[in-house]
XYZ file of N, CA and C in Angstrom:
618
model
N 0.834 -1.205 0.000
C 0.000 0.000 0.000
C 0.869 1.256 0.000
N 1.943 0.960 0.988
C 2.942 2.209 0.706
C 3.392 2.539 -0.317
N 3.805 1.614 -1.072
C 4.425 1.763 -2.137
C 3.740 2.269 -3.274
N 2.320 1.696 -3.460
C 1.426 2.284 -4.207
C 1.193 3.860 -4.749
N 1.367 3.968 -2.960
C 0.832 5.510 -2.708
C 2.160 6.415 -3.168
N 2.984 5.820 -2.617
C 4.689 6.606 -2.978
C 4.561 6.766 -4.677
N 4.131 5.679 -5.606
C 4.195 5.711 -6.705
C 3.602 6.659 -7.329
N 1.902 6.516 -7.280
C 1.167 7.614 -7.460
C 1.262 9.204 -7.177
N 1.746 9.392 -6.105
C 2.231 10.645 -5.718
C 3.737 10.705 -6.647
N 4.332 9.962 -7.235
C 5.829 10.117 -7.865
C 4.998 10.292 -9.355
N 4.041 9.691 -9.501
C 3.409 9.666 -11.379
C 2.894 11.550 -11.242
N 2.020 12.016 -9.868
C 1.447 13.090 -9.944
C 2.615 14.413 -9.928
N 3.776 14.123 -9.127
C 5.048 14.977 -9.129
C 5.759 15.481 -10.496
N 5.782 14.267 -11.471
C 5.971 14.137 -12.646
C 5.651 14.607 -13.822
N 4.341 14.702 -13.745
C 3.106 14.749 -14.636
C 3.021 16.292 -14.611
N 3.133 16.937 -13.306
C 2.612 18.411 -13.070
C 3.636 19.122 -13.480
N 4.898 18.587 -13.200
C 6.093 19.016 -13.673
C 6.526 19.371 -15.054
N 6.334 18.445 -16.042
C 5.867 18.498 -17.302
C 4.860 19.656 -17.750
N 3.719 19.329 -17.420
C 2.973 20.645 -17.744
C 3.142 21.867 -17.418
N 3.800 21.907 -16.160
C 4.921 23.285 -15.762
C 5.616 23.783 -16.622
N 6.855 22.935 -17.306
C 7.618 22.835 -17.993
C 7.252 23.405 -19.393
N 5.800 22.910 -20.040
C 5.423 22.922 -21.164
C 4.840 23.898 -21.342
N 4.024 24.602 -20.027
C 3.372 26.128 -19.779
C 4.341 27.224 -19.937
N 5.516 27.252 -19.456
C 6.914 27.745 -19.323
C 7.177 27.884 -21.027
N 7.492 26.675 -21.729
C 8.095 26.635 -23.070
C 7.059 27.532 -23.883
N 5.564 27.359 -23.673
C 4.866 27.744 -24.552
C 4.364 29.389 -24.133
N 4.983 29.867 -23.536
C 4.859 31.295 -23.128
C 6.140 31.473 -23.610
N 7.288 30.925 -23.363
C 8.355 31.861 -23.866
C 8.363 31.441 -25.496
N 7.698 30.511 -26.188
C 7.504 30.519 -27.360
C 6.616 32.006 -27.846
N 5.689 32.475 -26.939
C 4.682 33.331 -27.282
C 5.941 35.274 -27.407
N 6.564 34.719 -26.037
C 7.339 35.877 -25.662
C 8.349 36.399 -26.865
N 8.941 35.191 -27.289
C 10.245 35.335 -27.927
C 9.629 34.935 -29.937
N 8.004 35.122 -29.809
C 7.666 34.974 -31.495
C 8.085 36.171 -32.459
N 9.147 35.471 -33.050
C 9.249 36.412 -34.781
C 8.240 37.622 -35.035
N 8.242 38.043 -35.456
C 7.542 39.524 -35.852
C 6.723 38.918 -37.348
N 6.346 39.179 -37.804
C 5.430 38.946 -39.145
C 5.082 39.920 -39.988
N 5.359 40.056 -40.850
C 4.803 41.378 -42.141
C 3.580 41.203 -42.501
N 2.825 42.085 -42.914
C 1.364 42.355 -43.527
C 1.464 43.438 -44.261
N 0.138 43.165 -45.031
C -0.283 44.051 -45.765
C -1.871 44.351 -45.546
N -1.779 45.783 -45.135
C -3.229 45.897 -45.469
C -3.961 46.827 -46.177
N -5.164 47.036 -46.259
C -5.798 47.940 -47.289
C -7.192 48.409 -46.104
N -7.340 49.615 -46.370
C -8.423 50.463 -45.794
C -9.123 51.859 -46.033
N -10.136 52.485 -45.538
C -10.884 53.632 -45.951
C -11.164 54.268 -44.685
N -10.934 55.625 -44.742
C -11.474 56.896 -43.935
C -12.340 57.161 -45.032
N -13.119 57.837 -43.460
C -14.383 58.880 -44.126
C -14.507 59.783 -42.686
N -14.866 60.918 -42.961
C -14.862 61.988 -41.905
C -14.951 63.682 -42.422
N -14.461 64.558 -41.467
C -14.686 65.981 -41.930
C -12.920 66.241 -42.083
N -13.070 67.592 -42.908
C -11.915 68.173 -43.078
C -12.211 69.561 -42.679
N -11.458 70.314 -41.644
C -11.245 71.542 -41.329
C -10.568 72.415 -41.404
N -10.407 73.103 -42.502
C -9.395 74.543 -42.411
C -9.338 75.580 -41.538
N -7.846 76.100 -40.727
C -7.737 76.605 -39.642
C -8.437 77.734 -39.675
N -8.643 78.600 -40.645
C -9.463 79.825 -40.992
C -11.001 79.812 -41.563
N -11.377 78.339 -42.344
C -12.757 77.867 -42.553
C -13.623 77.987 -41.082
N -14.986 78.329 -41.878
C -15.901 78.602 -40.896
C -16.416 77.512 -40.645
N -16.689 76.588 -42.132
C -17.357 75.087 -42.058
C -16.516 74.029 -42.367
N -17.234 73.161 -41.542
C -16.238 72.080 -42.099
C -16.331 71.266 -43.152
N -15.867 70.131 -43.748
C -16.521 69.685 -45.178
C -16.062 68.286 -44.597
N -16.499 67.400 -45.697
C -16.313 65.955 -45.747
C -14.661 65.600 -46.671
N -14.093 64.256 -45.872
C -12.936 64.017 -46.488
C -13.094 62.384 -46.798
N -12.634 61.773 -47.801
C -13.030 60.323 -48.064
C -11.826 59.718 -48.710
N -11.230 59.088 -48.577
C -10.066 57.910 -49.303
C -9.750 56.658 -48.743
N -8.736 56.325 -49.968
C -8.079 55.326 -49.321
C -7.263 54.821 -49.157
N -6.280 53.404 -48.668
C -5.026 53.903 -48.600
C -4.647 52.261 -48.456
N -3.229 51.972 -48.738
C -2.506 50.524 -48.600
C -1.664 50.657 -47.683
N -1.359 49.846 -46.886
C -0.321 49.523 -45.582
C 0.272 48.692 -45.342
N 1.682 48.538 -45.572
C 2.557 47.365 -45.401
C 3.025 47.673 -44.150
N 3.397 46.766 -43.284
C 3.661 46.957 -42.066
C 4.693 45.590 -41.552
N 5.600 45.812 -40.103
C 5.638 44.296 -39.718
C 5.417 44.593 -38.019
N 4.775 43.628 -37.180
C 4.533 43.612 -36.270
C 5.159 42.683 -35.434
N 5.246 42.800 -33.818
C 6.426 42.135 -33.143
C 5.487 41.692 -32.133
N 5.538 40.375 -31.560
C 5.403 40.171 -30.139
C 6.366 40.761 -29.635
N 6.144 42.165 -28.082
C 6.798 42.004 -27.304
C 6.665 41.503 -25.948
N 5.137 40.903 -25.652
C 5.248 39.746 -24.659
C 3.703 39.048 -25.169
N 3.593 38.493 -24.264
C 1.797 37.341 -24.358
C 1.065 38.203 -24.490
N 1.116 39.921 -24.409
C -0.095 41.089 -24.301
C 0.305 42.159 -24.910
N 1.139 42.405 -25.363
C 0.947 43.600 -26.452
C 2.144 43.389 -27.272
N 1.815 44.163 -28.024
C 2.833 44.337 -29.953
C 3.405 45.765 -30.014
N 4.416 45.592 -30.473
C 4.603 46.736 -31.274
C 4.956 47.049 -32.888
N 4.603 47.889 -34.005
C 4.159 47.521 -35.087
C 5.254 49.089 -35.751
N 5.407 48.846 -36.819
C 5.918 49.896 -37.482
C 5.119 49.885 -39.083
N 5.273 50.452 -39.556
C 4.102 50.855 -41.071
C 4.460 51.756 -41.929
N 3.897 51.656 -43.011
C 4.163 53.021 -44.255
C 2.425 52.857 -44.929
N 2.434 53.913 -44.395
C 0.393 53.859 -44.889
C 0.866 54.864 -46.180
N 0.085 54.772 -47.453
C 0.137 55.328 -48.493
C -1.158 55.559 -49.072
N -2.082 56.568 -49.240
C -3.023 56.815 -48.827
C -3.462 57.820 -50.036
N -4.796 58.311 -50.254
C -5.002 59.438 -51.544
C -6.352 59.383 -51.331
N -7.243 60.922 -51.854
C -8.300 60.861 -51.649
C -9.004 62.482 -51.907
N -9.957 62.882 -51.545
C -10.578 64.226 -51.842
C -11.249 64.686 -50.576
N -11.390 66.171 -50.476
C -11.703 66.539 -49.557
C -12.455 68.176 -50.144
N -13.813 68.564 -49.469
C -14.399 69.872 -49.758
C -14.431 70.648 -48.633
N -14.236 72.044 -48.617
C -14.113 72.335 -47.253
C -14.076 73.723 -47.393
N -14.519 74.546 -46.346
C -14.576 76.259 -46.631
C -12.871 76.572 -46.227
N -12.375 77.210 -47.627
C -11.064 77.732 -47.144
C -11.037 79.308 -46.538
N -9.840 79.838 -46.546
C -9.516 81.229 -46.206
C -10.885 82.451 -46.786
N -11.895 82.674 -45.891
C -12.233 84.237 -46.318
C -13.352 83.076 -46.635
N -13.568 81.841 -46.055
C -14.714 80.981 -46.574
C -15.064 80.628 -47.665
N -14.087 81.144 -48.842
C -14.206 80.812 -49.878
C -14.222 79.269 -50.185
N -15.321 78.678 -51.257
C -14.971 76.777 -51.313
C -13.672 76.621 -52.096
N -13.218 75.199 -51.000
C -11.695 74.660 -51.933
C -12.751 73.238 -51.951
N -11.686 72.649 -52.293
C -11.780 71.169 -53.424
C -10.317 70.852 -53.432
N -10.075 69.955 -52.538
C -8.814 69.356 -52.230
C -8.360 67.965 -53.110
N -7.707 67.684 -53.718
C -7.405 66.609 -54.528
C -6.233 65.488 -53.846
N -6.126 64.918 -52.777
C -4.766 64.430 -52.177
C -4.369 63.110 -53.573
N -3.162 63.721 -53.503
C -2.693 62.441 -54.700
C -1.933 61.806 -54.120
N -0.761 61.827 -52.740
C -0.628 60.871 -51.773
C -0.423 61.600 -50.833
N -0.246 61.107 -49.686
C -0.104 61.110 -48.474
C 0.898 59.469 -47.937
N 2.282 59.940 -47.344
C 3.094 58.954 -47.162
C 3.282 59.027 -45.609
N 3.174 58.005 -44.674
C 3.272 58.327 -43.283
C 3.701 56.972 -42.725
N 5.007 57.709 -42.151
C 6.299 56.237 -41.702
C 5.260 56.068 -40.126
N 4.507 55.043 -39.501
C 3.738 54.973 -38.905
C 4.830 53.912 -37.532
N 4.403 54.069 -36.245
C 5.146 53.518 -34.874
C 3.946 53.160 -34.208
N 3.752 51.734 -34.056
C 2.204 52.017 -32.679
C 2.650 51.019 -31.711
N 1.968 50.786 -31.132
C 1.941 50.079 -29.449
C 0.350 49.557 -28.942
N -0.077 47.987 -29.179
C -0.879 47.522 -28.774
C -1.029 46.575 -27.367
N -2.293 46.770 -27.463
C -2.508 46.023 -26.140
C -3.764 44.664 -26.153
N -3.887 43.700 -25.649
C -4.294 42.534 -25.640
C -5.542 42.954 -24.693
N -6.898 42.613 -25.321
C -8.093 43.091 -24.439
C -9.328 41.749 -23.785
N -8.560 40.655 -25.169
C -8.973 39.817 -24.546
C -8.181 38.466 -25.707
N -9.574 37.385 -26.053
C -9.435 36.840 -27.219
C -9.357 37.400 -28.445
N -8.352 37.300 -29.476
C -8.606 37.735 -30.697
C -8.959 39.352 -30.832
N -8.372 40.601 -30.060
C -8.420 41.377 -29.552
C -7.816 42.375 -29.212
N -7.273 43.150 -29.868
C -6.250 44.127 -29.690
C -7.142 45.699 -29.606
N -6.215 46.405 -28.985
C -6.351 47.770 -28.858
C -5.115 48.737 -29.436
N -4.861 49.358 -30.058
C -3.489 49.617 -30.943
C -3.681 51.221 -31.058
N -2.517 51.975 -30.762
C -2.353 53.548 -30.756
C -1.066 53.675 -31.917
N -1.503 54.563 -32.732
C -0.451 54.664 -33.662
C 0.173 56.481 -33.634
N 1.282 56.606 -34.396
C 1.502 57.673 -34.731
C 2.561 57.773 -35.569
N 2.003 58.997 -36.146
C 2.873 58.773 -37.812
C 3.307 60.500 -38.335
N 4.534 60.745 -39.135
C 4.314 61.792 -39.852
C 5.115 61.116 -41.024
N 4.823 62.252 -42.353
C 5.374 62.032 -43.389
C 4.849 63.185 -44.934
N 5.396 63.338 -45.614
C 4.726 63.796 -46.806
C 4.017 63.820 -47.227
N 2.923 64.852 -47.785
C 2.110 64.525 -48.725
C 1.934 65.650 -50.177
N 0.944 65.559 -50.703
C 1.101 66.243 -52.021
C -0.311 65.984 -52.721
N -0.874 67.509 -52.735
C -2.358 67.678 -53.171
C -2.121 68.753 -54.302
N -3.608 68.628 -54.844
C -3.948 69.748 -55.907
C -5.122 70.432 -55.422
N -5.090 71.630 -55.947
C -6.372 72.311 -55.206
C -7.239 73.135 -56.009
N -8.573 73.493 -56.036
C -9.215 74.419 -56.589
C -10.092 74.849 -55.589
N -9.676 76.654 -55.559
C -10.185 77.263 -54.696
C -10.950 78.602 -55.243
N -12.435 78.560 -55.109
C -13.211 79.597 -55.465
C -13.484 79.377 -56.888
N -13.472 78.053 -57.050
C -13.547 78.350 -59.085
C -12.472 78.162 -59.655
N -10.664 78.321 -58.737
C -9.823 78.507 -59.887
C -9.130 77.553 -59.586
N -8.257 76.684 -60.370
C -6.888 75.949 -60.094
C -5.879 76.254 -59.794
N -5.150 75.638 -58.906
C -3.887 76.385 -58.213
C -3.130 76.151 -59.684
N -1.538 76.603 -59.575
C -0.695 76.902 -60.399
C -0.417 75.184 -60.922
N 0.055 74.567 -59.707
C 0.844 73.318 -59.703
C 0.573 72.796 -58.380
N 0.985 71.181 -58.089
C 0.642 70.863 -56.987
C 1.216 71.027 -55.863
N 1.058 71.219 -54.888
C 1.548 71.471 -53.694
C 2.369 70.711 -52.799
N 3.456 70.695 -52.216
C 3.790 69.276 -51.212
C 3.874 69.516 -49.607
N 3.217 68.908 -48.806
C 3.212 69.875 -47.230
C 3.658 68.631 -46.343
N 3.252 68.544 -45.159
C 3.982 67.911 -44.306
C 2.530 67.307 -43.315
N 2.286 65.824 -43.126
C 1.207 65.305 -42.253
C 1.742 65.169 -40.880
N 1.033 65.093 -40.273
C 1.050 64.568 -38.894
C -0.067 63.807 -38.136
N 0.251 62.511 -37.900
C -0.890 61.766 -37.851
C -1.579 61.158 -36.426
N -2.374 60.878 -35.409
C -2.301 59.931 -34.478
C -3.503 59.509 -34.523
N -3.587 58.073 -33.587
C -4.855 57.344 -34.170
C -5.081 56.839 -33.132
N -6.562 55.537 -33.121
C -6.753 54.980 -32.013
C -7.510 53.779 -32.394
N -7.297 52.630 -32.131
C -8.645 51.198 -32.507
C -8.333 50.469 -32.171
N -9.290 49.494 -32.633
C -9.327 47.852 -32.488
C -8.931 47.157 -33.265
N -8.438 46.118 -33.158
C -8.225 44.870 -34.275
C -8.712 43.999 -33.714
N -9.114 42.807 -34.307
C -9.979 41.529 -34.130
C -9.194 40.710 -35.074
N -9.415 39.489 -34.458
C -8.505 38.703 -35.439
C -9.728 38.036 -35.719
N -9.435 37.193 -37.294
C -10.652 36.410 -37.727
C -10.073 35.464 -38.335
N -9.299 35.389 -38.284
C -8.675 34.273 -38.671
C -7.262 33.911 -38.513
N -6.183 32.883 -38.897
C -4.837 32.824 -38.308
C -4.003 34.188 -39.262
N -4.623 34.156 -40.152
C -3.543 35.065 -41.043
C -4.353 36.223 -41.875
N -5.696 37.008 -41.017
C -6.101 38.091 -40.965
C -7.106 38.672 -40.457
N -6.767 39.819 -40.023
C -7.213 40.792 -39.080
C -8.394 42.158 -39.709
N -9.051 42.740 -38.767
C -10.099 43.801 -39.020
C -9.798 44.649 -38.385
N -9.603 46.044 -38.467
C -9.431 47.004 -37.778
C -10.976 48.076 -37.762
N -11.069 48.808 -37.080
C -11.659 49.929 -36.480
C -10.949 51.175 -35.379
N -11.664 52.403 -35.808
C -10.898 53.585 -34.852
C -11.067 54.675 -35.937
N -10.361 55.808 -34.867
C -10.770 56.867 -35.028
C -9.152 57.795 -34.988
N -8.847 58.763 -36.314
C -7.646 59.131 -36.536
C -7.462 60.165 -36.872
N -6.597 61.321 -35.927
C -6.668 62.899 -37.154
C -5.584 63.038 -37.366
N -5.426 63.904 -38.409
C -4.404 63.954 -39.087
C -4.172 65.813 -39.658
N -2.973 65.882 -38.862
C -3.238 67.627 -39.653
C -1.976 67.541 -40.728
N -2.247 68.185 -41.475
C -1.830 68.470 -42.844
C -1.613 70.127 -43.641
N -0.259 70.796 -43.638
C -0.362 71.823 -44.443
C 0.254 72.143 -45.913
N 0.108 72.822 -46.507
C -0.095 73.275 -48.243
C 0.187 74.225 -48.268
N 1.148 74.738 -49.267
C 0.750 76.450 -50.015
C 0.672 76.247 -51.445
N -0.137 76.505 -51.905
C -0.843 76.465 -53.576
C -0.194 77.776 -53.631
N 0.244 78.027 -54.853
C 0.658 79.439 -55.661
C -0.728 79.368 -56.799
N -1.326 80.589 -56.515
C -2.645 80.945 -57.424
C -2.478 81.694 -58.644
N -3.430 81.671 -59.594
C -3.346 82.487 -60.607
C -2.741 84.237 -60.614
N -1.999 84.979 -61.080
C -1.322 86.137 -60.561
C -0.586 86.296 -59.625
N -0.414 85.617 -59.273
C 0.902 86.076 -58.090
C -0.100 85.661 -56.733
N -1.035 84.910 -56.629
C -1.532 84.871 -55.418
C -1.350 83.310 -54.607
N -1.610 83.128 -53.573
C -1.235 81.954 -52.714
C -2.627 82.120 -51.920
N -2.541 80.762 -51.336
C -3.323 79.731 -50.818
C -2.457 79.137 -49.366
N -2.623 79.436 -48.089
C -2.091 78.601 -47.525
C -3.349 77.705 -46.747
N -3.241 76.845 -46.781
C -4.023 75.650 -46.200
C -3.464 74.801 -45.121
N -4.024 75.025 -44.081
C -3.881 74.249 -42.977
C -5.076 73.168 -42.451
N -4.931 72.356 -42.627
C -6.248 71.177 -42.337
C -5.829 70.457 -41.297
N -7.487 70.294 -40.781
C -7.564 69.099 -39.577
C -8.039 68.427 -40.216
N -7.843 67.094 -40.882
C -9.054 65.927 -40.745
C -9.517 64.846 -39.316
N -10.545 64.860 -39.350
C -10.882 64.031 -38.102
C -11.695 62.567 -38.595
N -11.482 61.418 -38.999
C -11.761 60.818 -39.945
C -12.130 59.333 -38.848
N -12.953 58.354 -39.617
C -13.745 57.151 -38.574
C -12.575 55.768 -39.941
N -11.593 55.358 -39.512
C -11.796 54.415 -40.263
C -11.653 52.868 -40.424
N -11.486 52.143 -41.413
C -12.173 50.449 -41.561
C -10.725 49.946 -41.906
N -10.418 49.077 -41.453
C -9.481 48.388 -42.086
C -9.090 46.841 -42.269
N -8.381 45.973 -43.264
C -8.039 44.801 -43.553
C -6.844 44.327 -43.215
N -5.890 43.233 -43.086
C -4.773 43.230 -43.047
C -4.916 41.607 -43.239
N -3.590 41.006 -44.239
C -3.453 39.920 -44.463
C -1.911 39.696 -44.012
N -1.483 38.947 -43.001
C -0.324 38.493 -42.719
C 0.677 37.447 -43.661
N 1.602 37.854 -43.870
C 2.228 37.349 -44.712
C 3.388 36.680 -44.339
């Protein structure tokens, strides 16, 4: 009977040990996972505000995102990106006059930091600046040539995973952005925009 019991208690010492062991391996498997590249594709929609506009107008595009993302433990990531992006925007400029914004890109070297909220579940803060380059018509007329100004971006959402090798995003992102158009005669345009934009996104891991 002693011996029995000595045994059983030596099979249960064993056994727990192992799964210790294997809980251990498979967290520092989680801790120490490779980073992974993606690509994704997505759409804003929202208002655009000029610092001197009285009203605000609607802004709509869209944009591709290659990115690679890192486990840095079992609960959050950190991600780096190049969102490349284009789109239109209407909006009361200087003296309220209407512009008609043409973005032909927008380039933004992107840094974020997520967090684990539950299953399949992330919460992710980004921030980005980079180049961009619009055309404009303001009051009726076309600027000279296109413009190139400077973004600044920060953001906020969710991701959901839906599967092993892609994800859904949601959130909410502004982005200010300035321009100087040279106008017909010797005149200028400076444009300073807020966009405040809701947007959707895809991502396929690669």
């Amino acid at each position: 009977m002693k011996s029995a019991l000595i045994a059983v208690i030596g099979f249960f010492f064993i056994t727990s040990q192992a799964f210790a062991q294997k809980a251990v391996q498979q967290t520092e498997e989680v801790r120490t996972k490779q980073g992974h590249f993606s690509v994704g594709i997505g759409a804003g929609f929202g208002f655009a505000k000029e610092r001197d506009g009285a009203e605000s107008g609607i802004v709509a595009g869209g944009y591709i995102e290659p990115g690679y993302t890192i486990m840095l433990d079992p609960w959050s990531i950190g991600e780096f990106s190049l969102e490349v992006s284009s789109g239109k925007m209407d909006y009361d400029g200087p003296g309220n006059e209407a512009a008609e914004l043409s973005l032909n890109y927008m380039a933004l070297a992107q840094a974020g930091y997520g967090y684990s909220l539950g299953d399949n579940l992330f919460t992710i803060f980004k921030v980005g600046a980079g180049p961009a380059s619009a055309d404009l018509e303001f009051n009726g007329t076309d600027a000279d040539d296109s413009s190139t100004g400077i973004a600044l971006r920060l953001s906020a959402g969710l991701r959901m995973l839906a599967a092993q090798a892609i994800d859904f995003g949601v959130g909410i992102r502004g982005t200010y952005v300035t321009f100087d158009f040279d106008m017909p005669a010797g005149a200028s345009v400076d444009s300073k925009l807020m966009l405040t934009e809701l947007y959707l996104s895809a991502r396929i891991k690669i």
